[in-house]
Coordinates of N, CA, C and O in Angstrom, one line a residue:
M146 N -35.1 1.4 33.6 CA -34.0 1.3 34.5 C -34.2 0.1 35.5 O -35.3 0.0 36.0
Y147 N -33.3 -0.7 35.6 CA -33.3 -1.8 36.6 C -33.1 -1.2 38.0 O -32.4 -0.2 38.2
F148 N -33.7 -1.9 39.0 CA -33.5 -1.5 40.4 C -32.0 -1.4 40.7 O -31.5 -0.5 41.4
T149 N -31.2 -2.4 40.2 CA -29.7 -2.4 40.5 C -29.0 -1.2 39.9 O -27.9 -0.9 40.4
D150 N -29.6 -0.5 38.9 CA -28.9 0.6 38.3 C -28.7 1.7 39.4 O -27.7 2.4 39.3
R151 N -29.6 1.8 40.3 CA -29.5 2.9 41.4 C -28.2 2.6 42.2 O -27.5 3.5 42.5
G152 N -28.0 1.3 42.5 CA -26.8 1.0 43.3 C -25.5 1.2 42.5 O -24.5 1.7 43.1
I153 N -25.6 0.9 41.2 CA -24.4 1.1 40.4 C -24.1 2.5 40.2 O -23.0 3.0 40.3
E154 N -25.2 3.3 40.1 CA -25.0 4.8 39.9 C -24.4 5.4 41.2 O -23.6 6.3 41.2
E155 N -24.9 4.9 42.4 CA -24.4 5.3 43.7 C -22.9 5.0 43.8 O -22.1 5.8 44.2
L156 N -22.6 3.8 43.4 CA -21.2 3.3 43.5 C -20.3 4.2 42.6 O -19.2 4.7 43.1
E157 N -20.7 4.5 41.4 CA -20.0 5.3 40.5 C -19.8 6.8 41.1 O -18.8 7.4 41.0
G158 N -20.9 7.3 41.6 CA -20.9 8.6 42.1 C -20.0 8.8 43.3 O -19.4 9.8 43.5
R159 N -20.1 7.8 44.2 CA -19.3 7.9 45.5 C -17.8 7.5 45.3 O -16.9 8.0 45.9
R160 N -17.6 6.6 44.4 CA -16.2 6.0 44.3 C -15.7 6.0 42.9 O -14.6 5.4 42.6
G161 N -16.3 6.7 42.0 CA -16.0 6.7 40.6 C -14.5 7.2 40.2 O -14.0 6.8 39.2
D162 N -14.0 8.0 41.1 CA -12.6 8.5 40.9 C -11.5 7.7 41.5 O -10.4 7.9 41.3
E163 N -12.0 6.7 42.3 CA -11.0 5.8 43.0 C -10.5 4.7 42.2 O -11.1 4.3 41.2
E164 N -9.3 4.3 42.4 CA -8.7 3.1 41.8 C -8.6 2.0 42.9 O -8.2 2.3 44.0
V165 N -9.0 0.8 42.5 CA -9.0 -0.3 43.4 C -8.3 -1.5 42.8 O -8.2 -1.6 41.6
T166 N -7.8 -2.4 43.6 CA -7.2 -3.6 43.1 C -8.3 -4.7 43.0 O -9.3 -4.7 43.7
L167 N -8.0 -5.7 42.2 CA -8.9 -6.9 42.2 C -8.8 -7.7 43.5 O -9.8 -8.3 43.9
G168 N -7.7 -7.6 44.2 CA -7.6 -8.2 45.5 C -8.6 -7.5 46.5 O -9.3 -8.2 47.3
W169 N -8.7 -6.2 46.4 CA -9.6 -5.5 47.3 C -11.0 -5.9 47.0 O -11.8 -6.1 47.9
L170 N -11.3 -5.9 45.7 CA -12.7 -6.3 45.2 C -13.0 -7.7 45.7 O -14.1 -7.9 46.2
S171 N -12.1 -8.6 45.6 CA -12.3 -10.0 46.0 C -12.6 -10.1 47.5 O -13.6 -10.8 47.9
E172 N -11.9 -9.3 48.3 CA -12.1 -9.3 49.7 C -13.5 -8.7 50.0 O -14.3 -9.3 50.9
K173 N -13.9 -7.7 49.3 CA -15.3 -7.1 49.5 C -16.4 -8.1 49.1 O -17.4 -8.2 49.8
L174 N -16.2 -8.8 48.0 CA -17.2 -9.8 47.6 C -17.3 -10.9 48.6 O -18.4 -11.3 48.9
R175 N -16.2 -11.4 49.1 CA -16.2 -12.4 50.1 C -16.9 -12.0 51.4 O -17.7 -12.7 52.0
A176 N -16.6 -10.7 51.8 CA -17.3 -10.2 53.0 C -18.8 -10.1 52.8 O -19.6 -10.4 53.7
F177 N -19.2 -9.7 51.6 CA -20.6 -9.5 51.3 C -21.3 -10.9 51.3 O -22.4 -11.0 51.9
V178 N -20.7 -11.9 50.8 CA -21.3 -13.2 50.8 C -21.3 -13.8 52.2 O -22.3 -14.4 52.6
D179 N -20.3 -13.5 53.0 CA -20.3 -13.9 54.4 C -21.5 -13.3 55.1 O -22.1 -14.0 55.9
A180 N -21.8 -12.1 54.8 CA -22.9 -11.4 55.5 C -24.2 -11.7 54.9 O -25.3 -11.5 55.5
N181 N -24.2 -12.1 53.6 CA -25.5 -12.3 52.8 C -25.4 -13.6 52.0 O -25.3 -13.6 50.8
P182 N -25.4 -14.8 52.7 CA -25.1 -16.0 52.0 C -26.2 -16.3 50.9 O -25.9 -17.1 50.0
D183 N -27.3 -15.7 51.0 CA -28.3 -16.0 50.0 C -27.9 -15.4 48.6 O -28.5 -15.9 47.6
Y184 N -26.9 -14.6 48.6 CA -26.5 -14.0 47.3 C -25.2 -14.7 46.8 O -24.6 -14.2 45.8
E185 N -24.8 -15.8 47.4 CA -23.6 -16.5 47.0 C -23.6 -16.8 45.5 O -22.6 -16.5 44.8
E186 N -24.7 -17.3 44.9 CA -24.7 -17.7 43.5 C -24.6 -16.5 42.6 O -23.8 -16.5 41.6
A187 N -25.2 -15.4 43.0 CA -25.1 -14.2 42.1 C -23.7 -13.6 42.2 O -23.2 -13.2 41.1
I188 N -23.1 -13.6 43.3 CA -21.7 -13.1 43.4 C -20.8 -14.0 42.7 O -19.8 -13.6 42.0
E189 N -21.0 -15.3 42.7 CA -20.2 -16.3 42.0 C -20.3 -16.0 40.5 O -19.3 -16.0 39.8
R190 N -21.5 -15.8 40.0 CA -21.7 -15.5 38.6 C -21.0 -14.2 38.2 O -20.4 -14.1 37.1
L191 N -21.1 -13.1 39.0 CA -20.5 -11.9 38.8 C -19.0 -12.0 38.7 O -18.3 -11.5 37.8
A192 N -18.4 -12.7 39.7 CA -17.0 -12.9 39.7 C -16.5 -13.7 38.5 O -15.5 -13.3 37.9
T193 N -17.2 -14.7 38.1 CA -16.9 -15.5 36.9 C -17.0 -14.6 35.7 O -16.1 -14.6 34.8
Y194 N -18.0 -13.8 35.6 CA -18.1 -12.9 34.4 C -17.0 -11.9 34.4 O -16.4 -11.7 33.3
L195 N -16.6 -11.3 35.5 CA -15.5 -10.4 35.5 C -14.2 -11.1 35.2 O -13.3 -10.5 34.5
A196 N -14.0 -12.3 35.7 CA -12.7 -13.0 35.4 C -12.6 -13.4 34.0 O -11.5 -13.4 33.4
R197 N -13.7 -13.7 33.3 CA -13.6 -14.2 31.9 C -14.0 -13.1 30.9 O -14.0 -13.4 29.7
D198 N -14.2 -11.9 31.3 CA -14.6 -10.8 30.4 C -13.7 -10.6 29.2 O -14.2 -10.4 28.1
D199 N -12.4 -10.7 29.4 CA -11.5 -10.5 28.3 C -11.5 -11.7 27.3 O -11.0 -11.5 26.2
D200 N -12.0 -12.8 27.7 CA -12.1 -14.0 26.8 C -12.8 -13.6 25.5 O -12.5 -14.1 24.4
D201 N -13.8 -12.8 25.5 CA -14.6 -12.4 24.3 C -13.7 -11.6 23.4 O -14.0 -11.6 22.2
L202 N -12.7 -10.9 23.9 CA -11.9 -10.1 23.0 C -10.9 -10.9 22.2 O -10.4 -10.5 21.1
D203 N -10.6 -12.1 22.6 CA -9.7 -13.0 21.9 C -10.3 -13.7 20.7 O -9.6 -14.2 19.8
D204 N -11.7 -13.7 20.6 CA -12.3 -14.3 19.4 C -12.2 -13.6 18.1 O -12.0 -12.5 18.0

């Protein structure tokens, strides 16, 4: 288990039944980077991954 799995499991446990918009998620990611600029590259990579995730289905 990766260290990040604990955070992912907590997210799923606390908010797993909620529905959110991508706009809400974008705002949260921006706020996180504003508060934690050292993680900007990781958040950029995550956002790009999420934005392009459907591209693999088209192949």
